[in-house]
Short mmCIF file of C-alpha atoms and ligand atoms in Angstrom, two decimals:
data_model
loop_
_atom_site.label_atom_id
_atom_site.label_comp_id
_atom_site.label_asym_id
_atom_site.label_seq_id
_atom_site.Cartn_x
_atom_site.Cartn_y
_atom_site.Cartn_z
CA MET V 19 60.04 -2.86 -62.96
CA SER V 20 59.80 -6.44 -64.08
CA SER V 21 56.55 -7.38 -65.72
CA SER V 22 57.33 -11.09 -65.28
CA VAL V 23 56.18 -10.98 -61.62
CA HIS V 24 52.81 -12.63 -61.06
CA TYR V 25 50.59 -10.71 -58.62
CA ASP V 26 47.66 -12.07 -56.68
CA ALA V 27 45.78 -8.86 -57.40
CA ILE V 28 46.16 -5.83 -59.62
CA VAL V 29 44.16 -2.77 -58.60
CA VAL V 30 43.58 -0.23 -61.37
CA GLY V 31 43.06 3.28 -59.93
CA ALA V 32 44.18 4.88 -56.67
CA GLY V 33 41.14 7.07 -56.06
CA VAL V 34 38.95 6.56 -52.99
CA VAL V 35 38.33 2.82 -53.29
CA GLY V 36 41.54 1.53 -54.92
CA PRO V 37 43.97 2.23 -52.02
CA CYS V 38 41.55 0.80 -49.44
CA LEU V 39 41.11 -2.35 -51.48
CA ALA V 40 44.83 -2.75 -52.19
CA LYS V 41 45.77 -2.27 -48.54
CA CYS V 42 43.18 -4.70 -47.24
CA LEU V 43 44.06 -7.41 -49.78
CA ALA V 44 47.73 -6.94 -48.93
CA GLY V 45 46.89 -7.28 -45.23
CA GLN V 46 45.34 -10.65 -46.10
CA GLY V 47 48.73 -11.78 -47.38
CA ARG V 48 48.25 -11.07 -51.08
CA LYS V 49 50.87 -9.62 -53.39
CA VAL V 50 49.22 -6.51 -54.82
CA LEU V 51 50.10 -4.11 -57.62
CA ILE V 52 48.27 -0.76 -57.62
CA ILE V 53 48.39 1.26 -60.83
CA GLU V 54 47.43 4.93 -61.02
CA ARG V 55 47.98 7.34 -63.89
CA GLU V 56 48.02 10.48 -61.72
CA TRP V 57 49.73 10.15 -58.35
CA THR V 58 49.94 13.91 -57.71
CA LYS V 59 47.33 15.43 -55.39
CA PRO V 60 44.12 15.94 -57.38
CA ASN V 61 41.99 19.06 -57.11
CA ARG V 62 38.48 17.74 -57.73
CA ILE V 63 35.11 18.82 -56.40
CA VAL V 64 34.01 15.24 -55.69
CA GLY V 65 34.02 13.06 -52.56
CA GLU V 66 34.23 15.71 -49.87
CA LEU V 67 31.46 14.77 -47.45
CA MET V 68 31.76 11.35 -45.88
CA GLN V 69 28.56 10.01 -44.33
CA PRO V 70 28.76 8.15 -40.99
CA ALA V 71 28.37 4.76 -42.71
CA GLY V 72 31.24 5.65 -45.03
CA LEU V 73 33.41 6.51 -42.07
CA LEU V 74 32.45 3.23 -40.42
CA ALA V 75 33.55 1.30 -43.53
CA LEU V 76 36.79 3.29 -43.66
CA LYS V 77 37.47 2.21 -40.06
CA ARG V 78 36.60 -1.41 -40.80
CA LEU V 79 39.12 -1.29 -43.66
CA GLY V 80 41.84 -0.08 -41.29
CA MET V 81 42.05 3.32 -43.01
CA ALA V 82 40.56 5.49 -40.23
CA LYS V 83 43.65 7.69 -40.01
CA ALA V 84 43.15 8.86 -43.59
CA VAL V 85 40.86 11.57 -42.20
CA ASN V 86 43.52 12.71 -39.71
CA ASN V 87 45.89 15.65 -40.10
CA ILE V 88 44.09 17.02 -43.14
CA GLU V 89 42.08 19.65 -41.21
CA ALA V 90 38.87 17.67 -41.74
CA ILE V 91 35.69 19.13 -40.27
CA PRO V 92 33.29 17.00 -38.18
CA VAL V 93 29.75 16.89 -39.57
CA GLU V 94 26.84 16.48 -37.15
CA GLY V 95 23.98 16.44 -39.63
CA TYR V 96 22.23 18.59 -42.21
CA TYR V 97 20.65 22.01 -42.33
CA ILE V 98 17.94 22.38 -44.97
CA SER V 99 16.88 25.84 -46.04
CA TYR V 100 13.62 26.04 -47.98
CA PHE V 101 12.83 29.50 -49.37
CA GLY V 102 14.67 30.97 -46.36
CA ASN V 103 13.11 28.76 -43.64
CA GLY V 104 15.48 26.32 -42.00
CA VAL V 105 15.35 22.91 -40.34
CA THR V 106 18.24 21.11 -38.64
CA ILE V 107 18.49 17.35 -39.03
CA PRO V 108 21.01 15.66 -36.71
CA TYR V 109 22.66 12.38 -37.64
CA PRO V 110 21.14 9.30 -35.90
CA GLU V 111 22.08 8.19 -32.41
CA LYS V 112 24.94 5.72 -32.06
CA THR V 113 22.54 3.02 -30.84
CA VAL V 114 21.72 2.36 -34.50
CA LEU V 115 25.20 0.79 -34.86
CA ARG V 116 23.95 -2.27 -32.98
CA THR V 117 22.34 -3.48 -36.20
CA LEU V 118 25.42 -2.99 -38.37
CA ALA V 119 28.70 -4.82 -38.92
CA THR V 120 31.36 -2.79 -37.09
CA ALA V 121 34.25 -5.26 -36.65
CA PRO V 122 37.36 -4.73 -38.79
CA VAL V 123 37.53 -6.73 -41.99
CA ALA V 124 39.90 -9.74 -41.94
CA GLY V 125 43.45 -8.52 -42.53
CA ALA V 126 42.59 -4.82 -42.23
CA VAL V 127 44.00 -4.19 -38.77
CA GLU V 128 47.58 -5.35 -38.24
CA GLN V 129 49.15 -2.84 -35.81
CA GLY V 130 46.05 -2.66 -33.61
CA ASP V 131 44.74 0.86 -34.05
CA GLU V 132 44.28 1.36 -37.79
CA ASP V 133 40.52 1.37 -37.24
CA LYS V 134 40.68 4.33 -34.84
CA MET V 135 40.75 8.02 -35.68
CA GLU V 136 42.99 10.29 -33.62
CA SER V 137 42.56 13.78 -32.24
CA ASP V 138 44.25 16.42 -34.37
CA SER V 139 43.96 20.17 -34.95
CA THR V 140 40.32 19.93 -36.12
CA LEU V 141 39.03 16.60 -34.79
CA ASP V 142 38.58 16.18 -31.04
CA MET V 143 38.11 12.47 -30.36
CA ARG V 144 37.00 12.98 -26.75
CA GLN V 145 34.14 15.20 -27.90
CA TRP V 146 33.48 12.81 -30.77
CA ASP V 147 33.27 9.76 -28.48
CA GLU V 148 31.09 11.53 -25.91
CA SER V 149 28.52 12.61 -28.48
CA PRO V 150 25.41 10.38 -28.38
CA ASN V 151 25.01 10.87 -32.12
CA LEU V 152 26.97 9.61 -35.08
CA ARG V 153 29.16 11.98 -37.03
CA GLY V 154 30.47 12.24 -40.52
CA VAL V 155 33.37 14.26 -41.78
CA ALA V 156 33.93 16.85 -44.52
CA LEU V 157 37.36 17.13 -46.09
CA HIS V 158 39.42 18.32 -48.99
CA HIS V 159 39.28 15.49 -51.51
CA GLY V 160 42.90 15.80 -52.67
CA GLU V 161 44.25 15.80 -49.10
CA PHE V 162 42.14 12.75 -48.25
CA LEU V 163 43.30 10.85 -51.32
CA THR V 164 46.91 11.63 -50.52
CA ARG V 165 46.47 10.14 -47.02
CA LEU V 166 44.70 7.04 -48.37
CA ARG V 167 47.54 6.50 -50.82
CA GLU V 168 50.21 6.96 -48.14
CA LEU V 169 48.56 4.39 -45.87
CA CYS V 170 48.19 1.94 -48.74
CA LEU V 171 51.76 2.29 -49.98
CA ALA V 172 53.15 1.82 -46.47
CA GLU V 173 51.93 -1.78 -46.70
CA GLU V 174 54.84 -4.01 -47.64
CA ASN V 175 52.83 -6.32 -49.92
CA VAL V 176 51.74 -3.37 -52.07
CA THR V 177 53.74 -2.31 -55.13
CA LYS V 178 53.05 1.06 -56.72
CA LEU V 179 53.08 1.67 -60.46
CA ASP V 180 52.79 5.05 -62.12
CA GLY V 181 51.07 4.35 -65.40
CA ASN V 182 48.03 4.54 -67.61
CA VAL V 183 46.24 1.21 -68.01
CA THR V 184 45.25 0.95 -71.65
CA GLY V 185 43.71 -2.50 -71.84
CA MET V 186 42.87 -5.82 -70.22
CA VAL V 187 44.93 -8.84 -71.23
CA GLN V 188 42.76 -11.90 -71.91
CA GLU V 189 43.67 -15.56 -72.32
CA ASP V 190 41.21 -18.44 -72.77
CA GLY V 191 38.20 -16.22 -71.94
CA ARG V 192 39.74 -14.91 -68.73
CA VAL V 193 41.30 -11.57 -67.77
CA VAL V 194 44.86 -12.40 -66.74
CA GLY V 195 46.45 -8.98 -66.51
CA VAL V 196 46.62 -5.43 -67.79
CA GLU V 197 48.47 -3.52 -70.44
CA VAL V 198 50.11 -0.32 -69.23
CA ALA V 199 51.18 2.40 -71.68
CA ASP V 200 54.98 2.37 -72.24
CA LYS V 201 55.42 -0.12 -69.37
CA GLY V 202 54.20 -3.42 -70.77
CA VAL V 203 51.99 -6.19 -69.47
CA PHE V 204 51.39 -7.00 -65.79
CA ARG V 205 49.74 -10.25 -64.75
CA ALA V 206 47.60 -11.22 -61.77
CA SER V 207 45.09 -13.82 -60.59
CA LEU V 208 42.43 -11.11 -60.27
CA VAL V 209 42.25 -7.62 -61.78
CA PHE V 210 40.19 -5.12 -59.78
CA CYS V 211 38.97 -2.20 -61.78
CA CYS V 212 38.55 0.92 -59.59
CA ASP V 213 38.97 3.46 -62.37
CA GLY V 214 36.10 5.68 -61.29
CA ILE V 215 33.42 7.79 -62.89
CA TYR V 216 34.80 7.72 -66.46
CA SER V 217 35.76 4.02 -66.26
CA LYS V 218 37.20 2.71 -69.50
CA PHE V 219 36.98 -0.90 -68.40
CA ARG V 220 33.49 -1.34 -66.96
CA LYS V 221 32.36 -2.35 -70.45
CA GLU V 222 34.27 -5.61 -69.87
CA LEU V 223 31.18 -6.60 -67.83
CA ALA V 224 28.81 -5.86 -70.72
CA ALA V 225 28.83 -3.61 -73.78
CA ASP V 226 25.67 -1.83 -72.63
CA PHE V 227 27.00 -1.17 -69.12
CA VAL V 228 27.06 2.61 -69.53
CA PRO V 229 25.89 5.38 -67.17
CA SER V 230 23.30 8.08 -67.89
CA VAL V 231 23.91 11.76 -67.16
CA GLY V 232 20.99 13.58 -65.51
CA SER V 233 22.41 16.98 -64.62
CA TYR V 234 25.62 18.76 -63.65
CA PHE V 235 27.08 20.11 -60.44
CA VAL V 236 29.01 23.35 -60.66
CA GLY V 237 31.51 23.78 -57.84
CA MET V 238 33.29 26.77 -56.37
CA ASP V 239 35.50 27.31 -53.36
CA LEU V 240 34.09 29.68 -50.72
CA VAL V 241 36.73 31.30 -48.54
CA ASP V 242 35.79 31.99 -44.91
CA ALA V 243 32.09 31.47 -45.61
CA ASP V 244 29.83 32.15 -42.65
CA LEU V 245 27.45 29.17 -42.80
CA PRO V 246 24.14 29.31 -40.89
CA LYS V 247 24.77 26.08 -39.00
CA LYS V 248 28.36 25.14 -38.17
CA ASN V 249 29.40 21.49 -38.63
CA HIS V 250 26.43 20.71 -40.83
CA GLY V 251 25.99 19.99 -44.51
CA HIS V 252 23.72 22.66 -46.03
CA VAL V 253 21.06 22.06 -48.65
CA ILE V 254 19.55 25.26 -50.04
CA LEU V 255 16.20 24.84 -51.77
CA GLY V 256 14.14 27.35 -53.74
CA GLN V 257 13.13 28.02 -57.35
CA HIS V 258 16.64 27.08 -58.39
CA ALA V 259 18.02 23.52 -58.53
CA PRO V 260 19.44 22.43 -55.14
CA VAL V 261 22.62 23.96 -53.77
CA LEU V 262 24.94 22.13 -51.37
CA ILE V 263 27.46 23.79 -49.08
CA TYR V 264 29.80 22.21 -46.57
CA GLN V 265 32.90 23.38 -44.79
CA ILE V 266 35.85 21.20 -45.82
CA SER V 267 38.67 22.88 -43.84
CA PRO V 268 38.97 25.76 -41.35
CA HIS V 269 38.93 28.40 -44.12
CA HIS V 270 37.31 26.68 -47.07
CA SER V 271 33.79 25.58 -47.89
CA ARG V 272 32.65 23.77 -50.99
CA ILE V 273 29.56 25.01 -52.79
CA LEU V 274 27.99 22.69 -55.37
CA CYS V 275 25.16 24.14 -57.43
CA ALA V 276 23.06 21.70 -59.41
CA TYR V 277 22.45 22.78 -63.00
CA ARG V 278 19.54 21.23 -64.88
CA SER V 279 21.16 20.05 -68.09
CA ALA V 280 22.21 16.67 -69.44
CA LYS V 281 24.95 18.35 -71.51
CA LEU V 282 28.09 20.06 -70.25
CA PRO V 283 26.90 23.64 -69.68
CA LYS V 284 28.71 26.62 -71.19
CA LYS V 285 30.55 28.71 -68.63
CA ALA V 286 28.69 31.90 -69.64
CA ASP V 287 25.30 30.20 -69.13
CA VAL V 288 26.29 28.85 -65.75
CA LEU V 289 27.62 32.19 -64.55
CA GLU V 290 24.41 33.88 -65.59
CA TYR V 291 22.39 31.22 -63.76
CA LEU V 292 24.49 31.55 -60.60
CA ALA V 293 24.10 35.33 -60.52
CA ALA V 294 20.41 35.48 -61.40
CA SER V 295 18.95 32.35 -59.79
CA VAL V 296 21.29 31.18 -57.01
CA LEU V 297 22.90 34.23 -55.41
CA PRO V 298 19.64 36.04 -54.48
CA HIS V 299 18.38 32.96 -52.59
CA LEU V 300 21.47 32.13 -50.57
CA PRO V 301 21.51 32.82 -46.83
CA GLU V 302 22.64 36.45 -46.28
CA SER V 303 25.73 35.34 -44.35
CA VAL V 304 26.96 33.26 -47.30
CA LYS V 305 26.49 35.93 -49.97
CA PRO V 306 29.81 37.81 -49.49
CA SER V 307 31.99 34.70 -49.90
CA PHE V 308 29.84 33.52 -52.81
CA GLN V 309 30.14 36.88 -54.52
CA HIS V 310 33.89 36.79 -54.10
CA ALA V 311 34.16 33.26 -55.55
CA TYR V 312 31.80 34.25 -58.35
CA GLU V 313 33.83 37.30 -59.32
CA SER V 314 37.07 35.35 -59.45
CA SER V 315 35.30 32.71 -61.56
CA VAL V 316 34.24 35.41 -64.02
CA ASP V 317 37.77 36.78 -64.37
CA GLY V 318 39.15 33.24 -64.45
CA THR V 319 41.37 33.38 -61.36
CA SER V 320 39.43 30.94 -59.22
CA ILE V 321 38.83 27.27 -59.85
CA TYR V 322 35.47 26.64 -61.34
CA LYS V 323 34.40 23.14 -62.28
CA ALA V 324 31.39 21.35 -63.67
CA MET V 325 30.97 17.62 -63.04
CA PRO V 326 28.33 15.31 -64.53
CA ASN V 327 25.88 13.67 -62.14
CA GLN V 328 25.70 10.13 -63.45
CA TYR V 329 23.60 7.12 -62.64
CA LEU V 330 24.53 3.47 -63.12
CA THR V 331 22.93 0.43 -61.52
CA ALA V 332 25.44 -2.25 -60.53
CA ARG V 333 25.59 -5.60 -62.26
CA LEU V 334 27.00 -8.97 -61.28
CA ASN V 335 30.78 -9.26 -61.60
CA ASP V 336 30.79 -12.50 -63.59
CA VAL V 337 33.74 -12.02 -65.95
CA PRO V 338 36.52 -14.50 -65.06
CA GLY V 339 39.56 -12.78 -63.56
CA PHE V 340 37.94 -9.34 -63.49
CA VAL V 341 36.10 -7.34 -60.78
CA CYS V 342 34.63 -3.82 -60.97
CA LEU V 343 34.29 -1.78 -57.79
CA GLY V 344 33.47 1.80 -56.75
CA ASP V 345 32.16 4.23 -59.35
CA SER V 346 33.15 1.93 -62.17
CA LEU V 347 30.52 -0.53 -60.90
CA ASN V 348 27.83 1.77 -59.65
CA MET V 349 26.92 5.49 -59.49
CA ARG V 350 24.17 7.66 -58.07
CA HIS V 351 23.35 11.38 -57.82
CA PRO V 352 25.95 13.12 -55.61
CA LEU V 353 23.32 15.31 -53.92
CA THR V 354 23.20 12.97 -50.93
CA GLY V 355 26.98 12.44 -50.72
CA GLY V 356 26.65 8.66 -50.87
CA GLY V 357 29.30 7.61 -53.40
CA MET V 358 32.17 6.99 -51.00
CA THR V 359 29.79 5.32 -48.54
CA VAL V 360 28.68 2.76 -51.13
CA GLY V 361 32.19 2.31 -52.56
CA LEU V 362 33.86 1.78 -49.17
CA ASN V 363 31.14 -0.52 -47.87
CA ASP V 364 31.38 -2.56 -51.07
CA CYS V 365 35.13 -2.72 -50.58
CA ALA V 366 34.75 -3.96 -46.99
CA LEU V 367 32.15 -6.55 -47.97
CA LEU V 368 34.18 -7.82 -50.92
CA CYS V 369 37.40 -8.10 -48.89
CA GLU V 370 35.51 -9.99 -46.20
CA LEU V 371 34.15 -12.48 -48.73
CA LEU V 372 37.45 -12.92 -50.56
CA SER V 373 39.27 -13.53 -47.27
CA GLU V 374 37.68 -16.99 -47.40
CA LEU V 375 39.88 -17.81 -50.42
CA SER V 376 43.59 -18.65 -50.49
CA ASN V 377 45.86 -16.85 -52.96
CA GLU V 378 45.78 -19.93 -55.19
CA GLN V 379 41.96 -19.98 -55.17
CA LEU V 380 41.81 -16.45 -56.60
CA LYS V 381 42.52 -18.13 -59.97
CA ASP V 382 39.52 -20.44 -59.51
CA HIS V 383 36.65 -18.76 -61.33
CA GLU V 384 33.94 -20.92 -59.75
CA ALA V 385 35.15 -20.09 -56.23
CA VAL V 386 35.40 -16.37 -57.01
CA LEU V 387 32.06 -16.29 -58.81
CA GLN V 388 30.31 -17.81 -55.78
CA ARG V 389 31.65 -14.88 -53.69
CA MET V 390 30.63 -12.40 -56.38
CA VAL V 391 27.06 -13.69 -56.33
CA ARG V 392 26.99 -13.30 -52.54
CA PHE V 393 28.56 -9.86 -52.85
CA HIS V 394 25.96 -8.76 -55.41
CA LYS V 395 23.09 -9.84 -53.14
CA ALA V 396 24.53 -8.62 -49.84
CA ARG V 397 25.32 -5.10 -51.10
CA LYS V 398 21.78 -4.46 -52.33
CA GLY V 399 20.33 -3.17 -49.05
CA LEU V 400 22.65 -0.19 -48.75
CA ASP V 401 23.06 0.29 -52.47
CA ALA V 402 19.31 0.38 -53.20
CA VAL V 403 18.66 2.86 -50.39
CA ILE V 404 21.49 5.29 -51.15
CA ASN V 405 21.09 5.19 -54.92
CA THR V 406 17.32 5.43 -55.05
CA LEU V 407 17.20 8.11 -52.35
CA SER V 408 19.74 10.22 -54.24
CA ILE V 409 17.63 10.21 -57.40
CA ALA V 410 14.33 10.67 -55.56
CA LEU V 411 15.59 13.60 -53.47
CA TYR V 412 17.24 15.27 -56.44
CA THR V 413 14.01 14.98 -58.45
CA LEU V 414 12.02 16.56 -55.61
CA PHE V 415 14.61 19.20 -54.73
CA ALA V 416 15.07 20.26 -58.36
CA ALA V 417 11.28 20.28 -58.84
CA ASP V 418 10.35 21.41 -62.33
CA SER V 419 6.61 20.64 -62.40
CA PRO V 420 3.64 21.56 -60.18
CA ALA V 421 3.37 17.98 -58.87
CA LEU V 422 7.04 17.87 -57.89
CA THR V 423 6.81 21.33 -56.33
CA LEU V 424 3.96 20.06 -54.16
CA LEU V 425 6.05 17.05 -53.10
CA GLN V 426 9.08 19.27 -52.43
CA GLN V 427 7.01 21.49 -50.15
CA GLY V 428 5.54 18.44 -48.41
CA CYS V 429 9.01 16.99 -47.91
CA PHE V 430 10.24 20.12 -46.11
CA HIS V 431 7.13 20.21 -43.90
CA TYR V 432 7.58 16.51 -43.16
CA PHE V 433 11.07 17.31 -41.83
CA LEU V 434 9.61 20.13 -39.72
CA ARG V 435 7.53 17.56 -37.85
CA GLY V 436 10.78 16.19 -36.31
CA GLY V 437 10.98 12.82 -34.48
CA GLU V 438 10.69 9.83 -36.78
CA CYS V 439 10.10 12.17 -39.74
CA ILE V 440 13.75 13.19 -39.58
CA SER V 441 15.42 10.25 -37.86
CA GLY V 442 14.21 7.83 -40.56
CA PRO V 443 15.24 9.91 -43.60
CA ILE V 444 18.64 10.90 -42.14
CA GLY V 445 19.29 7.27 -41.14
CA LEU V 446 18.73 6.32 -44.77
CA LEU V 447 20.84 9.14 -46.16
CA SER V 448 23.74 8.55 -43.79
CA GLY V 449 23.77 4.86 -44.74
CA VAL V 450 23.06 3.45 -41.28
CA ILE V 451 19.53 2.25 -42.13
CA PRO V 452 20.18 0.16 -45.23
CA ARG V 453 16.59 -1.00 -45.62
CA ALA V 454 14.56 -0.36 -48.77
CA SER V 455 11.28 -0.87 -46.86
CA VAL V 456 12.11 2.14 -44.66
CA LEU V 457 12.81 4.24 -47.75
CA PHE V 458 9.50 3.15 -49.28
CA TYR V 459 7.64 4.01 -46.07
CA HIS V 460 9.11 7.51 -45.65
CA PHE V 461 8.88 8.41 -49.32
CA PHE V 462 5.17 7.65 -49.47
CA ALA V 463 4.60 9.20 -46.05
CA VAL V 464 6.03 12.40 -47.57
CA ALA V 465 3.77 12.02 -50.61
CA PHE V 466 0.61 11.61 -48.50
CA TYR V 467 1.67 14.40 -46.14
CA SER V 468 2.13 16.67 -49.16
CA CYS V 469 -1.43 15.87 -50.22
CA TRP V 470 -2.77 16.61 -46.74
CA ILE V 471 -0.96 20.00 -46.64
CA ASN V 472 -2.42 20.82 -50.05
CA ILE V 473 -5.97 19.98 -48.95
CA ARG V 474 -5.56 22.15 -45.83
CA ALA V 475 -4.19 25.05 -47.87
CA LYS V 476 -6.93 24.89 -50.53
CA GLY V 477 -9.83 24.69 -48.06
CA LEU V 478 -13.30 23.39 -48.76
CA LEU V 479 -13.87 25.40 -51.94
CA GLY V 480 -10.55 24.37 -53.41
CA PHE V 481 -11.05 20.70 -52.56
CA PRO V 482 -11.72 19.51 -56.14
CA VAL V 483 -8.55 21.29 -57.34
CA ALA V 484 -6.55 19.82 -54.45
CA LEU V 485 -7.90 16.37 -55.28
CA TRP V 486 -6.77 16.70 -58.89
CA GLN V 487 -3.35 18.03 -57.86
CA ASN V 488 -2.92 15.35 -55.23
CA THR V 489 -3.66 12.59 -57.73
CA ALA V 490 -0.97 14.02 -60.00
CA ALA V 491 1.45 14.22 -57.06
CA LEU V 492 0.86 10.60 -56.01
CA VAL V 493 1.27 9.30 -59.55
CA THR V 494 4.45 11.38 -59.89
CA ALA V 495 5.75 9.99 -56.58
CA CYS V 496 5.28 6.45 -57.90
CA PHE V 497 7.19 7.33 -61.09
CA VAL V 498 9.99 8.98 -59.13
CA LEU V 499 10.62 6.10 -56.73
CA LEU V 500 9.42 2.77 -58.01
CA PRO V 501 11.36 2.32 -61.30
CA PHE V 502 14.68 3.12 -59.61
CA LEU V 503 13.95 1.11 -56.49
CA SER V 504 12.94 -1.98 -58.44
CA GLN V 505 15.90 -1.63 -60.80
CA GLU V 506 18.25 -1.44 -57.83
CA LEU V 507 16.67 -4.37 -56.01
CA PHE V 508 16.09 -6.75 -58.88
CA SER V 509 18.95 -6.09 -61.32
C1 FAD E 10 30.16 16.36 -58.24
C2 FAD E 10 30.35 15.17 -57.35
C3 FAD E 10 30.38 15.33 -55.98
C4 FAD E 10 30.53 14.21 -55.15
N1 FAD E 10 30.51 14.40 -53.79
C5 FAD E 10 30.56 13.33 -52.99
C6 FAD E 10 30.49 13.49 -51.58
O1 FAD E 10 30.43 14.59 -51.05
N2 FAD E 10 30.51 12.37 -50.80
C7 FAD E 10 30.61 11.11 -51.36
O2 FAD E 10 30.62 10.13 -50.60
N3 FAD E 10 30.71 10.94 -52.68
C8 FAD E 10 30.69 12.00 -53.51
N4 FAD E 10 30.81 11.83 -54.85
C9 FAD E 10 31.07 10.48 -55.36
C10 FAD E 10 32.53 10.07 -55.08
O3 FAD E 10 33.42 11.05 -55.52
C11 FAD E 10 32.85 8.75 -55.76
O4 FAD E 10 31.85 7.82 -55.41
C12 FAD E 10 34.21 8.21 -55.37
O5 FAD E 10 35.24 9.11 -55.69
C13 FAD E 10 34.43 6.89 -56.11
O6 FAD E 10 35.70 6.37 -55.83
P1 FAD E 10 36.44 5.46 -56.90
O7 FAD E 10 37.69 5.01 -56.25
O8 FAD E 10 35.52 4.47 -57.47
O9 FAD E 10 36.80 6.44 -58.12
P2 FAD E 10 37.75 7.70 -58.12
O10 FAD E 10 37.86 8.27 -56.77
O11 FAD E 10 37.25 8.57 -59.22
O12 FAD E 10 39.18 7.11 -58.52
C14 FAD E 10 39.44 6.56 -59.79
C15 FAD E 10 40.96 6.60 -59.99
O13 FAD E 10 41.31 5.80 -61.10
C16 FAD E 10 42.32 6.46 -61.83
N5 FAD E 10 42.26 5.95 -63.19
C17 FAD E 10 41.22 6.03 -64.06
N6 FAD E 10 41.51 5.43 -65.21
C18 FAD E 10 42.77 4.93 -65.06
C19 FAD E 10 43.62 4.20 -65.94
N7 FAD E 10 43.23 3.87 -67.17
N8 FAD E 10 44.85 3.86 -65.51
C20 FAD E 10 45.27 4.20 -64.24
N9 FAD E 10 44.50 4.89 -63.39
C21 FAD E 10 43.27 5.25 -63.79
C22 FAD E 10 41.95 7.92 -61.72
O14 FAD E 10 43.05 8.77 -61.99
C23 FAD E 10 41.48 8.00 -60.28
O15 FAD E 10 42.53 8.32 -59.40
C24 FAD E 10 30.66 12.92 -55.71
C25 FAD E 10 30.65 12.76 -57.10
C26 FAD E 10 30.49 13.86 -57.92
C27 FAD E 10 30.44 13.66 -59.41
#
């Protein structure tokens, strides 16, 4: 391959965001090079539940068919189990779409139906369209990525390169290309960095632009698991840190068990934790498949993985010639399955804004920077909600103090009330209510409801104790939500 070609855009990384970005830019008439160091199908435990707002962005980017023919499972909402009691939370009604951008992004739809999913062996579009409620989808990450890459590479303006990007090439204070191991230098008007969770290049934005690790998720594959509520994401709460389960294909379900540690846990410690603290509290129907996965993890025959749960607030892309997107720009706790939703919505928004510029103007830093400032502001609604909610819910669901335990209990009882007490929170979580004020309202409604439940439980004699506990709970609620929310909104 000649490295003397000048590209309009180089996209580093063909994970979830990279192929969508490359395809959309190519559809806008740009010459795009996409570079990935590992083109073979990955087997990762990330990015397997796509929220409705993520699916909407995927459609707007003309990549709807990436969820087809991979045996994806429709998701209708969540089932929360709290010490064995369950509540079902359906995704919001489709009417909520009226307030969102749903039209395809400029250049994304060329043939006419790239924004439409098709019926296949697991997805029935007639049923899907007739449902009054929104749906998400759960899938095998590697299969999904393979489809995204196929759709991207089918675009004639996209060139594929198999290689490891080792550095950014700079000239006169501007990124002008990338250095690829054993392949040389490749040049472009703009370099888009979509290199994911362990991004090597996000530090181009600032030396202190580094994520923090709060905990780990340990993942296993459950074969033929009998889940309490079909077509729903499951969140299992108890003394243990939260456990997520969702069916990702007809015979496979993913289980992700949060592990409270900021350091990579030792396998022996995790296995002991899973056996002693998780297994006894799982729904009875799930125990046999869990036990089977656990035993093959112990003898090393099954795939067992631990992934860090990282947090990183986005910052303005103001480096000339260089743009960060996806996990390299911004991360949140994966408990709420919001990463792909934020990444794909960012991708759609950015492509829309850049469509205002000609290929020649991509070299004009002032013109690009103006779009980056608009991008940074416009993405905040969704970003602040999804990111802050993920941290707040994880903190409550992994409660490790009496105040948090009180809030966790109140949160579950709040959901039991139904109506607005579930439609609001699930609208936030699924990304279709991107409004920080709604998050603020529901979070503090949960906090005050927790206090009320505590007063009722303690009775008249216990009132002074309840008052003391409630004060601690309200102060804790402020500390859980406000620092993250303000950081997200004002950074
Ligand atoms: C445990 C866990 C569970 C998650 N579950 C969900 C979920 O259910 N739903 C959800 O929406 N989100 C989930 N997420 C988040 C989601 O996976 C990410 O938000 C999403 O994958 C980000 O996409 P991306 O394209 O930015 O990065 P990635 O998908 O990570 O892609 C980055 C790509 O860049 C390539 N790359 C990196 N460096 C280089 C280099 N130097 N040269 C060439 N190529 C390079 C990598 O090989 C990779 O293919 C989860 C995250 C974790 C940690």
